[in-house]
Short mmCIF file of C-alpha atoms in Angstrom, two decimals:
data_model
loop_
_atom_site.label_atom_id
_atom_site.label_comp_id
_atom_site.label_asym_id
_atom_site.label_seq_id
_atom_site.Cartn_x
_atom_site.Cartn_y
_atom_site.Cartn_z
CA MET A 1 -9.16 -73.96 44.08
CA LYS A 2 -6.98 -72.68 41.24
CA ARG A 3 -6.05 -69.00 41.56
CA VAL A 4 -6.68 -66.81 38.51
CA THR A 5 -3.67 -64.68 37.65
CA SER A 6 -3.85 -61.05 36.55
CA ALA A 7 -2.67 -62.03 33.06
CA GLU A 8 -5.45 -64.63 32.79
CA ARG A 9 -8.08 -62.09 33.87
CA THR A 10 -6.77 -59.60 31.28
CA SER A 11 -6.83 -62.29 28.59
CA SER A 12 -10.42 -63.20 29.51
CA ARG A 13 -11.53 -59.57 29.38
CA ASN A 14 -9.86 -59.13 26.00
CA SER A 15 -11.59 -62.26 24.69
CA ILE A 16 -14.99 -61.02 25.87
CA LEU A 17 -14.32 -57.58 24.37
CA HIS A 18 -13.27 -59.16 21.05
CA SER A 19 -16.45 -61.27 20.96
CA PHE A 20 -18.56 -58.22 21.77
CA LEU A 21 -16.96 -56.09 19.03
CA THR A 22 -17.27 -58.95 16.55
CA GLY A 23 -20.97 -59.23 17.37
CA ILE A 24 -21.44 -55.49 16.89
CA LEU A 25 -19.75 -55.67 13.49
CA VAL A 26 -21.94 -58.59 12.42
CA LEU A 27 -25.03 -56.67 13.48
CA ALA A 28 -23.84 -53.55 11.65
CA ILE A 29 -23.28 -55.42 8.40
CA TRP A 30 -26.61 -57.19 8.66
CA LEU A 31 -28.44 -53.93 9.24
CA SER A 32 -26.67 -52.34 6.27
CA ALA A 33 -28.02 -55.17 4.13
CA ALA A 34 -31.64 -54.81 5.24
CA PRO A 35 -34.26 -52.06 5.53
CA GLN A 36 -33.95 -50.00 8.69
CA THR A 37 -36.78 -51.68 10.54
CA PHE A 38 -36.76 -54.68 12.81
CA ALA A 39 -39.46 -57.16 11.90
CA ALA A 40 -41.74 -57.94 14.79
CA ALA A 41 -42.17 -61.61 15.60
CA PRO A 42 -45.69 -63.07 15.29
CA LEU A 43 -47.81 -62.31 18.34
CA THR A 44 -48.70 -65.09 20.71
CA ALA A 45 -52.32 -65.32 21.86
CA LYS A 46 -51.37 -63.74 25.18
CA GLU A 47 -49.45 -60.90 23.51
CA ALA A 48 -52.36 -60.22 21.16
CA ASP A 49 -54.71 -59.99 24.15
CA GLU A 50 -52.38 -57.55 25.90
CA VAL A 51 -51.95 -55.40 22.80
CA PHE A 52 -55.71 -55.31 22.20
CA ALA A 53 -56.34 -54.27 25.80
CA SER A 54 -53.77 -51.45 25.61
CA LEU A 55 -55.07 -50.17 22.28
CA SER A 56 -58.68 -50.31 23.48
CA SER A 57 -57.72 -48.08 26.40
CA GLY A 58 -56.29 -45.51 23.95
CA LYS A 59 -52.66 -46.27 24.74
CA ARG A 60 -50.27 -46.42 21.80
CA VAL A 61 -48.21 -49.59 21.37
CA GLU A 62 -45.16 -49.70 19.10
CA ALA A 63 -45.24 -52.83 16.96
CA GLU A 64 -41.60 -52.50 15.91
CA GLU A 65 -38.40 -50.87 17.04
CA MET A 66 -37.46 -48.33 14.36
CA SER A 67 -33.98 -47.04 13.54
CA TYR A 68 -33.67 -43.37 12.54
CA ARG A 69 -30.79 -41.15 11.48
CA LYS A 70 -30.55 -37.57 12.68
CA PRO A 71 -29.01 -35.31 10.03
CA GLU A 72 -25.93 -33.35 11.02
CA GLU A 73 -27.22 -30.14 9.44
CA PRO A 74 -30.60 -28.43 9.97
CA THR A 75 -32.90 -30.11 7.45
CA VAL A 76 -36.27 -29.21 5.99
CA TYR A 77 -38.65 -31.66 4.35
CA LEU A 78 -41.02 -29.90 1.95
CA THR A 79 -44.18 -31.97 1.46
CA PHE A 80 -47.10 -31.61 -0.93
CA ASP A 81 -50.50 -33.28 -0.47
CA ASP A 82 -53.51 -34.08 -2.66
CA GLY A 83 -51.85 -34.22 -6.09
CA PRO A 84 -50.87 -34.80 -8.71
CA SER A 85 -52.88 -32.03 -10.33
CA ALA A 86 -52.47 -29.72 -13.30
CA PHE A 87 -50.17 -27.59 -11.11
CA THR A 88 -47.82 -30.37 -10.05
CA PRO A 89 -45.57 -30.17 -13.15
CA GLN A 90 -45.05 -26.47 -12.41
CA VAL A 91 -44.17 -27.31 -8.80
CA LEU A 92 -41.65 -29.83 -10.12
CA ASP A 93 -40.22 -27.18 -12.44
CA VAL A 94 -39.61 -24.84 -9.49
CA LEU A 95 -38.00 -27.59 -7.42
CA LYS A 96 -35.76 -28.54 -10.33
CA GLU A 97 -34.69 -24.95 -10.91
CA GLU A 98 -33.96 -24.50 -7.19
CA GLU A 99 -32.16 -27.89 -7.00
CA VAL A 100 -34.42 -29.04 -4.18
CA ARG A 101 -35.97 -32.45 -3.55
CA ALA A 102 -39.29 -32.85 -1.77
CA THR A 103 -41.99 -35.40 -0.90
CA PHE A 104 -45.36 -35.79 -2.62
CA PHE A 105 -48.21 -37.53 -0.75
CA VAL A 106 -50.48 -38.39 -3.64
CA LEU A 107 -54.08 -39.52 -3.95
CA GLY A 108 -54.79 -42.74 -5.81
CA GLU A 109 -57.56 -41.26 -7.93
CA GLN A 110 -55.30 -38.38 -9.00
CA ALA A 111 -52.42 -40.76 -9.73
CA GLU A 112 -54.74 -42.83 -11.94
CA ALA A 113 -55.58 -39.70 -13.92
CA ARG A 114 -51.95 -38.50 -14.26
CA PRO A 115 -49.58 -41.48 -14.07
CA HIS A 116 -47.00 -39.62 -16.19
CA VAL A 117 -46.73 -36.94 -13.50
CA VAL A 118 -46.30 -39.55 -10.75
CA LYS A 119 -43.58 -41.13 -12.86
CA ARG A 120 -41.83 -37.78 -13.24
CA ILE A 121 -41.92 -37.21 -9.46
CA VAL A 122 -39.96 -40.40 -8.90
CA GLU A 123 -37.64 -39.93 -11.87
CA GLU A 124 -36.53 -36.52 -10.59
CA GLY A 125 -35.49 -37.92 -7.23
CA HIS A 126 -38.43 -36.87 -5.08
CA ALA A 127 -40.00 -39.19 -2.52
CA ILE A 128 -43.56 -40.34 -3.05
CA GLY A 129 -46.08 -41.13 -0.32
CA ASN A 130 -49.56 -42.62 0.02
CA HIS A 131 -52.36 -40.17 0.89
CA SER A 132 -55.31 -42.61 0.46
CA TYR A 133 -57.39 -43.04 -2.67
CA ASN A 134 -60.12 -40.40 -2.46
CA HIS A 135 -59.49 -38.27 0.69
CA VAL A 136 -63.09 -38.78 1.88
CA TYR A 137 -62.87 -38.58 5.69
CA LYS A 138 -66.16 -40.33 6.38
CA GLU A 139 -64.98 -43.40 4.49
CA LEU A 140 -61.39 -43.41 5.72
CA TYR A 141 -62.14 -42.97 9.38
CA SER A 142 -65.30 -45.07 9.73
CA ASN A 143 -63.08 -48.08 10.52
CA PHE A 144 -59.52 -49.21 9.89
CA GLY A 145 -60.60 -51.77 7.30
CA ALA A 146 -61.89 -49.01 5.01
CA TYR A 147 -58.68 -47.02 5.46
CA TRP A 148 -56.55 -50.11 4.75
CA GLU A 149 -58.47 -50.85 1.56
CA GLN A 150 -57.80 -47.36 0.19
CA LEU A 151 -54.16 -47.55 1.24
CA GLN A 152 -53.66 -50.82 -0.65
CA ARG A 153 -55.50 -49.60 -3.71
CA THR A 154 -53.33 -46.49 -3.95
CA GLU A 155 -50.15 -48.44 -3.23
CA GLN A 156 -50.79 -50.66 -6.23
CA ILE A 157 -51.59 -47.70 -8.48
CA LEU A 158 -48.28 -46.04 -7.56
CA PHE A 159 -46.36 -49.26 -8.03
CA ASP A 160 -47.88 -49.83 -11.47
CA ALA A 161 -46.95 -46.28 -12.51
CA THR A 162 -43.44 -46.07 -11.09
CA GLY A 163 -42.16 -49.46 -9.99
CA VAL A 164 -41.86 -48.03 -6.47
CA ARG A 165 -43.80 -49.45 -3.53
CA THR A 166 -43.76 -46.71 -0.92
CA PRO A 167 -44.02 -47.19 2.87
CA LEU A 168 -44.50 -43.43 3.44
CA VAL A 169 -48.03 -42.51 4.55
CA ARG A 170 -49.86 -39.31 5.45
CA ALA A 171 -53.38 -39.31 6.81
CA PRO A 172 -55.79 -36.92 5.06
CA GLY A 173 -56.36 -34.10 7.53
CA GLY A 174 -53.49 -35.39 9.68
CA THR A 175 -53.66 -38.03 12.39
CA ALA A 176 -54.96 -35.72 15.16
CA GLY A 177 -58.57 -36.64 15.89
CA ASN A 178 -58.61 -39.07 12.95
CA PHE A 179 -56.26 -41.88 13.95
CA ASP A 180 -56.70 -43.83 17.13
CA ALA A 181 -54.18 -46.19 18.76
CA PHE A 182 -55.35 -49.06 16.50
CA TYR A 183 -54.57 -47.13 13.31
CA PHE A 184 -51.05 -46.26 14.49
CA TYR A 185 -50.30 -49.79 15.67
CA LEU A 186 -51.61 -51.62 12.62
CA LEU A 187 -49.84 -49.36 10.12
CA ASN A 188 -46.59 -49.69 12.06
CA ARG A 189 -47.09 -53.45 12.16
CA GLY A 190 -47.66 -53.42 8.41
CA GLY A 191 -44.31 -51.73 7.76
CA TYR A 192 -45.53 -48.18 7.12
CA SER A 193 -44.15 -44.85 8.39
CA VAL A 194 -46.84 -42.24 9.16
CA PHE A 195 -45.84 -38.58 8.76
CA ASP A 196 -47.64 -35.49 10.04
CA TRP A 197 -45.89 -32.08 9.97
CA THR A 198 -44.29 -29.42 12.18
CA ILE A 199 -45.22 -26.33 10.09
CA ASP A 200 -48.61 -25.93 8.44
CA SER A 201 -48.45 -23.41 5.58
CA GLU A 202 -52.23 -23.06 5.99
CA ASP A 203 -52.61 -23.00 2.22
CA ALA A 204 -55.63 -25.30 2.61
CA ARG A 205 -56.92 -24.00 5.94
CA LYS A 206 -57.46 -20.34 5.12
CA ALA A 207 -59.88 -19.57 2.28
CA GLY A 208 -58.44 -17.05 -0.15
CA ALA A 209 -54.92 -17.22 1.24
CA THR A 210 -52.48 -15.38 -1.03
CA ALA A 211 -48.90 -16.37 -1.81
CA GLU A 212 -47.75 -13.68 0.62
CA ASP A 213 -50.02 -15.11 3.35
CA ILE A 214 -48.67 -18.64 2.80
CA ALA A 215 -45.01 -17.59 2.83
CA HIS A 216 -45.60 -15.42 5.92
CA THR A 217 -47.24 -18.32 7.79
CA VAL A 218 -44.29 -20.62 7.05
CA ALA A 219 -41.88 -17.89 8.18
CA GLN A 220 -43.41 -18.06 11.68
CA GLY A 221 -41.82 -21.46 12.23
CA PRO A 222 -41.08 -23.19 14.53
CA PHE A 223 -37.58 -23.73 13.12
CA ARG A 224 -36.32 -26.93 14.66
CA HIS A 225 -33.33 -29.03 13.63
CA GLU A 226 -35.70 -31.07 11.43
CA VAL A 227 -38.71 -29.31 9.93
CA THR A 228 -41.58 -30.87 7.97
CA VAL A 229 -43.64 -28.34 6.02
CA LEU A 230 -47.21 -29.10 4.91
CA MET A 231 -48.26 -27.68 1.53
CA HIS A 232 -50.64 -28.77 -1.21
CA ASP A 233 -50.32 -29.25 -4.96
CA GLY A 234 -53.94 -30.27 -5.55
CA PRO A 235 -56.49 -28.34 -7.62
CA GLY A 236 -56.96 -24.72 -6.57
CA HIS A 237 -53.50 -24.22 -5.07
CA GLU A 238 -52.01 -21.76 -7.54
CA GLN A 239 -51.02 -19.50 -4.65
CA THR A 240 -48.90 -22.25 -3.11
CA LEU A 241 -47.02 -22.52 -6.40
CA LYS A 242 -46.38 -18.77 -6.34
CA ALA A 243 -45.24 -18.90 -2.70
CA LEU A 244 -42.86 -21.82 -3.20
CA PRO A 245 -39.77 -19.85 -4.36
CA LYS A 246 -40.10 -17.54 -1.34
CA ILE A 247 -40.41 -20.51 1.03
CA ILE A 248 -37.34 -22.17 -0.46
CA LYS A 249 -35.34 -18.93 -0.17
CA LEU A 250 -36.46 -18.58 3.45
CA PHE A 251 -34.95 -21.93 4.42
CA LYS A 252 -31.84 -21.47 2.30
CA ASP A 253 -31.17 -18.13 4.00
CA GLN A 254 -31.42 -19.85 7.39
CA GLY A 255 -28.88 -22.52 6.44
CA TYR A 256 -31.23 -25.46 5.99
CA ARG A 257 -30.54 -28.32 3.62
CA PHE A 258 -33.46 -29.88 1.74
CA ALA A 259 -34.23 -33.59 1.67
CA PRO A 260 -37.11 -35.90 0.81
CA LEU A 261 -38.65 -38.01 3.55
CA SER A 262 -37.62 -41.63 3.97
CA THR A 263 -38.04 -44.41 6.53
CA GLU A 264 -34.76 -43.23 8.09
CA VAL A 265 -36.38 -39.91 9.07
CA LYS A 266 -38.07 -39.86 12.46
CA PRO A 267 -41.67 -38.97 11.62
CA ALA A 268 -43.31 -35.84 12.95
CA GLN A 269 -46.48 -37.24 14.51
CA PHE A 270 -49.38 -35.84 16.47
CA GLY A 271 -50.30 -37.84 19.54
CA VAL A 272 -53.50 -39.82 20.03
CA SER A 273 -56.26 -37.35 20.85
CA LYS A 274 -60.01 -37.48 21.25
CA ALA A 275 -61.46 -39.01 18.11
CA LYS A 276 -63.76 -37.00 15.89
CA TRP A 277 -65.39 -40.21 14.69
CA GLN A 278 -67.65 -42.69 16.38
CA ARG A 279 -66.11 -46.10 15.93
CA GLY A 280 -65.08 -49.09 17.95
CA THR A 281 -62.85 -52.08 17.30
CA SER A 282 -64.00 -55.50 18.44
CA TRP A 283 -61.64 -58.35 19.26
CA SER A 284 -62.66 -60.25 16.12
CA ALA A 285 -62.20 -57.15 13.93
CA PHE A 286 -58.74 -56.60 15.43
CA GLN A 287 -57.78 -60.19 14.65
CA GLN A 288 -58.86 -59.77 11.02
CA GLN A 289 -57.06 -56.45 10.66
CA LEU A 290 -53.91 -57.85 12.26
CA GLN A 291 -53.96 -60.79 9.85
CA ALA A 292 -54.33 -58.42 6.88
CA VAL A 293 -51.31 -56.31 7.81
CA GLU A 294 -49.22 -59.40 8.61
CA GLU A 295 -49.99 -60.86 5.19
CA HIS A 296 -48.90 -57.59 3.58
CA ARG A 297 -45.49 -57.41 5.27
CA PRO A 298 -43.65 -59.67 2.77
CA VAL A 299 -44.15 -57.16 -0.06
CA TRP A 300 -41.46 -54.94 1.47
CA ALA A 301 -38.89 -57.72 1.15
CA ALA A 302 -39.97 -58.28 -2.45
CA ALA A 303 -39.87 -54.56 -3.20
CA GLY A 304 -36.24 -54.32 -2.06
CA SER A 305 -34.85 -50.92 -1.21
CA VAL A 306 -36.26 -48.92 -4.14
CA ALA A 307 -38.78 -46.98 -2.07
CA GLU A 308 -36.22 -46.12 0.58
CA GLU A 309 -33.45 -45.28 -1.84
CA ALA A 310 -35.74 -43.12 -3.96
CA GLY A 311 -36.40 -40.98 -0.93
CA ALA A 312 -32.95 -41.15 0.62
CA GLY A 313 -31.15 -38.47 -1.36
CA SER A 314 -30.09 -35.42 0.57
CA GLU A 315 -29.32 -32.71 -1.94
CA VAL A 316 -29.35 -32.34 -5.70
CA LYS A 317 -26.03 -33.03 -7.42
CA PRO A 318 -23.64 -33.39 -4.47
CA ALA A 319 -19.97 -32.98 -5.41
CA PRO A 320 -18.81 -36.46 -6.43
CA GLU A 321 -15.24 -35.87 -5.33
CA THR A 322 -16.39 -35.33 -1.74
CA ALA A 323 -18.74 -38.29 -1.47
CA LEU A 324 -15.98 -40.44 0.05
CA ALA A 325 -13.18 -37.92 0.17
CA SER A 326 -11.50 -38.94 3.40
CA GLY A 327 -10.15 -42.26 2.04
CA GLY A 328 -9.01 -45.36 3.89
CA ILE A 329 -10.89 -48.04 5.79
CA ALA A 330 -12.93 -47.05 8.84
CA ALA A 331 -11.69 -48.21 12.22
CA GLY A 332 -13.04 -51.66 12.99
CA GLY A 333 -13.38 -52.69 9.34
CA PRO A 334 -11.90 -56.00 8.17
CA ASP A 335 -8.57 -56.31 6.36
CA GLN A 336 -9.89 -58.65 3.66
CA LEU A 337 -13.30 -59.06 2.07
CA ARG A 338 -14.73 -62.01 0.18
CA LEU A 339 -18.04 -62.19 -1.69
CA GLN A 340 -19.37 -65.76 -1.93
CA THR A 341 -22.29 -66.36 -4.34
CA ASP A 342 -24.02 -69.46 -5.64
CA TYR A 343 -21.49 -69.99 -8.40
CA THR A 344 -18.43 -67.79 -7.90
CA THR A 345 -16.18 -66.10 -5.34
CA VAL A 346 -14.82 -62.54 -5.55
CA ASP A 347 -11.95 -61.46 -3.29
CA PHE A 348 -11.09 -57.82 -2.55
CA ARG A 349 -7.67 -56.76 -1.24
CA ARG A 350 -7.30 -54.50 1.78
CA ASP A 351 -6.71 -51.50 -0.49
CA GLY A 352 -9.48 -52.61 -2.86
CA PHE A 353 -12.58 -51.77 -0.81
CA LEU A 354 -13.88 -49.29 1.75
CA PHE A 355 -15.89 -49.77 4.93
CA ARG A 356 -17.85 -46.58 5.64
CA GLU A 357 -20.83 -45.92 7.89
CA GLU A 358 -21.49 -49.66 8.25
CA ARG A 359 -21.37 -50.25 4.48
CA PHE A 360 -18.93 -51.93 2.13
CA ILE A 361 -17.98 -49.77 -0.88
CA VAL A 362 -16.29 -51.74 -3.68
CA PRO A 363 -14.98 -51.21 -7.24
CA LEU A 364 -17.92 -51.67 -9.60
CA ARG A 365 -16.03 -53.45 -12.39
CA GLU A 366 -14.24 -55.86 -10.04
CA LEU A 367 -17.59 -56.75 -8.47
CA VAL A 368 -19.92 -57.23 -11.43
CA GLN A 369 -17.70 -58.61 -14.19
CA PRO A 370 -16.96 -61.90 -12.34
CA LEU A 371 -20.74 -62.23 -11.92
CA GLY A 372 -21.30 -62.08 -15.68
CA ALA A 373 -22.21 -58.42 -16.21
CA GLU A 374 -20.74 -56.10 -18.85
CA VAL A 375 -19.36 -52.69 -17.82
CA VAL A 376 -18.65 -49.83 -20.22
CA TRP A 377 -17.20 -46.52 -19.01
CA GLU A 378 -18.32 -43.40 -20.92
CA PRO A 379 -15.68 -40.77 -20.06
CA GLY A 380 -17.49 -37.81 -21.60
CA ALA A 381 -20.59 -38.38 -19.48
CA ARG A 382 -18.57 -39.75 -16.52
CA THR A 383 -21.00 -42.65 -16.45
CA ALA A 384 -20.55 -46.42 -16.09
CA VAL A 385 -23.13 -48.47 -18.02
CA VAL A 386 -23.80 -51.96 -16.64
CA ARG A 387 -25.67 -54.54 -18.71
CA TYR A 388 -26.81 -57.80 -17.18
CA GLY A 389 -29.27 -59.97 -19.07
CA SER A 390 -32.12 -57.67 -20.12
CA SER A 391 -31.34 -55.02 -17.52
CA ARG A 392 -29.36 -51.81 -17.99
CA THR A 393 -28.15 -49.48 -15.27
CA GLU A 394 -26.19 -46.25 -15.47
CA TYR A 395 -23.96 -45.10 -12.61
CA ASP A 396 -23.77 -41.34 -13.26
CA LEU A 397 -20.75 -40.02 -11.36
CA ALA A 398 -21.28 -36.41 -12.46
CA ASN A 399 -24.68 -36.27 -10.73
CA CYS A 400 -24.12 -39.02 -8.15
CA GLU A 401 -27.23 -40.87 -9.22
CA LEU A 402 -28.25 -44.31 -10.38
CA ARG A 403 -30.57 -44.75 -13.38
CA VAL A 404 -32.38 -48.09 -13.70
CA TYR A 405 -34.01 -48.73 -17.09
CA ARG A 406 -36.90 -51.06 -17.77
CA GLU A 407 -39.60 -51.58 -20.37
CA GLN A 408 -42.30 -48.93 -20.39
CA PRO A 409 -45.62 -49.88 -18.68
CA GLN A 410 -48.55 -50.66 -20.95
CA TRP A 411 -50.39 -47.49 -19.96
CA ASP A 412 -47.71 -45.32 -21.62
CA PRO A 413 -47.74 -45.70 -25.42
CA SER A 414 -44.63 -43.56 -25.97
CA GLY A 415 -42.44 -46.60 -26.56
CA HIS A 416 -39.56 -45.15 -24.52
CA GLU A 417 -37.84 -47.06 -21.75
CA ALA A 418 -39.03 -46.36 -18.22
CA VAL A 419 -36.30 -45.12 -15.91
CA THR A 420 -36.09 -44.88 -12.14
CA VAL A 421 -33.58 -42.31 -10.85
CA ILE A 422 -32.07 -42.99 -7.43
CA PRO A 423 -29.66 -40.66 -5.60
CA LEU A 424 -26.39 -42.47 -4.87
CA PRO A 425 -24.00 -40.01 -3.17
CA GLU A 426 -21.72 -42.85 -2.02
CA MET A 427 -20.14 -43.43 -5.45
CA GLU A 428 -16.62 -42.14 -6.05
CA LEU A 429 -13.86 -42.37 -8.65
CA ARG A 430 -10.62 -43.57 -7.02
CA GLU A 431 -7.47 -44.17 -9.05
CA GLY A 432 -9.44 -44.91 -12.20
CA SER A 433 -12.02 -47.21 -10.53
CA LEU A 434 -15.65 -46.33 -9.75
CA TYR A 435 -16.55 -47.39 -6.20
CA VAL A 436 -20.20 -48.14 -5.34
CA PRO A 437 -22.13 -49.66 -2.38
CA LEU A 438 -21.89 -53.45 -2.41
CA ARG A 439 -25.48 -54.12 -1.39
CA SER A 440 -27.26 -52.01 -4.04
CA ALA A 441 -24.97 -53.30 -6.81
CA LEU A 442 -25.74 -56.90 -5.85
CA GLU A 443 -29.49 -56.29 -5.65
CA LEU A 444 -29.37 -54.74 -9.11
CA LEU A 445 -28.05 -58.05 -10.46
CA GLY A 446 -30.83 -59.98 -8.75
CA ALA A 447 -28.86 -61.11 -5.69
CA GLN A 448 -29.80 -60.95 -2.03
CA ILE A 449 -27.36 -60.85 0.89
CA VAL A 450 -28.20 -63.75 3.19
CA ALA A 451 -25.31 -63.91 5.68
CA TYR A 452 -22.16 -62.24 6.91
CA GLU A 453 -19.19 -63.96 8.55
CA PRO A 454 -16.69 -61.72 10.37
CA GLU A 455 -12.99 -61.86 9.73
CA THR A 456 -11.06 -64.47 11.73
CA ASP A 457 -7.42 -65.52 11.81
CA GLY A 458 -6.57 -66.67 8.30
CA HIS A 459 -10.09 -66.16 6.93
CA PRO A 460 -11.43 -62.95 5.30
CA ALA A 461 -14.72 -61.28 6.20
CA THR A 462 -17.27 -63.02 3.98
CA VAL A 463 -20.53 -61.70 2.55
CA ARG A 464 -22.74 -64.51 1.26
CA ALA A 465 -25.33 -63.77 -1.41
CA THR A 466 -27.76 -65.87 -3.43
CA PHE A 467 -29.11 -65.28 -6.93
CA ARG A 468 -32.84 -65.95 -7.29
CA GLN A 469 -32.88 -68.97 -4.99
CA GLY A 470 -29.59 -70.27 -6.38
CA LEU A 471 -30.38 -70.24 -10.11
CA PRO A 472 -27.26 -70.55 -12.28
CA LEU A 473 -26.20 -67.41 -14.13
CA GLU A 474 -27.58 -68.44 -17.55
CA LEU A 475 -30.96 -69.39 -16.07
CA GLY A 476 -30.98 -66.10 -14.18
CA ARG A 477 -30.47 -64.24 -17.44
CA LEU A 478 -33.28 -66.20 -19.12
CA TRP A 479 -35.54 -65.40 -16.17
CA ALA A 480 -34.76 -61.69 -16.46
CA ALA A 481 -35.40 -61.76 -20.21
CA ALA A 482 -38.71 -63.55 -19.73
CA ALA A 483 -39.77 -61.05 -17.07
CA LYS A 484 -38.90 -58.19 -19.49
CA ARG A 485 -37.90 -55.86 -16.72
CA SER A 486 -34.84 -54.95 -14.70
CA VAL A 487 -34.49 -56.34 -11.21
CA PRO A 488 -35.14 -53.94 -8.31
CA VAL A 489 -32.32 -51.87 -6.86
#
């Protein structure tokens, strides 16, 4: 038997370590190019039986493994339910003045009545969530099918008004006593994130509560590292509006940062408790419900990252110079980067891109011009305007935000362009070049990342992307013009 020398063992260990690190890098890049959920594989008949048995016993089953990010600083998520109402614009005015972003869980019937307010919520960088269509408990909690129908109806209303398809959900009245294990499982399986709260302002629980009462209740805490505050902006909540500046000051004084909810935030959730409603789920009903949520899953891929990005901003107007201030390429990043598309190749030098927090950050002009887009820098506004086919996007460095323009929906006769505003703190001006995340810039042009090949000896790290199932550039432009809208970001 051949003896293995110490040098050979060391070489073998190094080879295994190299393969392991390469695999980790591949996984990191893939995750940075996809929503932060891991799609569950279709259930086998045996798995479906096991899941049904567990759910019937009241035991929760997680349909997917979720990936969350814990903020470094104490963070508060202000949330408002039951709007939009006549008071919501005033709530938005306060948040704008205080430079705070929040989350609005809206009702479909209210959104139908005030689509312009829903549109403003999204435009001003707040997250939007689904709070059912009519808030009628007896309908929502009679069976999951009724709840699902309202959820889908509201989702479409919000999408029509804003262009955003949101996965954020809050149950009217909260999940405690209303949701059972089936509700949690099926919504998770359908790609939704369900949020309860950690502090109830009691602005809807106590009749006649004054602004002082509401602010005092919130001040009782508990003040955890991440805090989700329940408030309401529906009809009859003038006192909540009056209490809002005091509540914001309370958290600012305690050193909290404000952020909207997103799928990267670990949801505050109440556990499964004794149901308030008499209902049961048969095996056949479960099969039908499971099929419905499975059929809905592809909409998240079609919707892209708009819903997540719209709720991913941390603070209003972060300092652009500090967005990527440390410079250089993160340890473990490749030396060379190549973008390979259906019809062209773009190479970036070692000093011509950044690899930060599992993302590639590249010069905007060097990326999009070879792909056929036009870039114009407006120095006074510190904004780069990108035109591609019928789409127009503004990278606003001064405010670290992305503005995506599209034709106004038919319900709004104003004639102005519709705009979606997305926080983009990663952008930075370096030596006269504006650097932006590779993935979002590609998606804006209608491309989708489909593969990543790690760097090897003599070959650069390669990101492969396809444009609308491989359509040539000119056909892609014609498609965009015919669609009369900008592609999703």
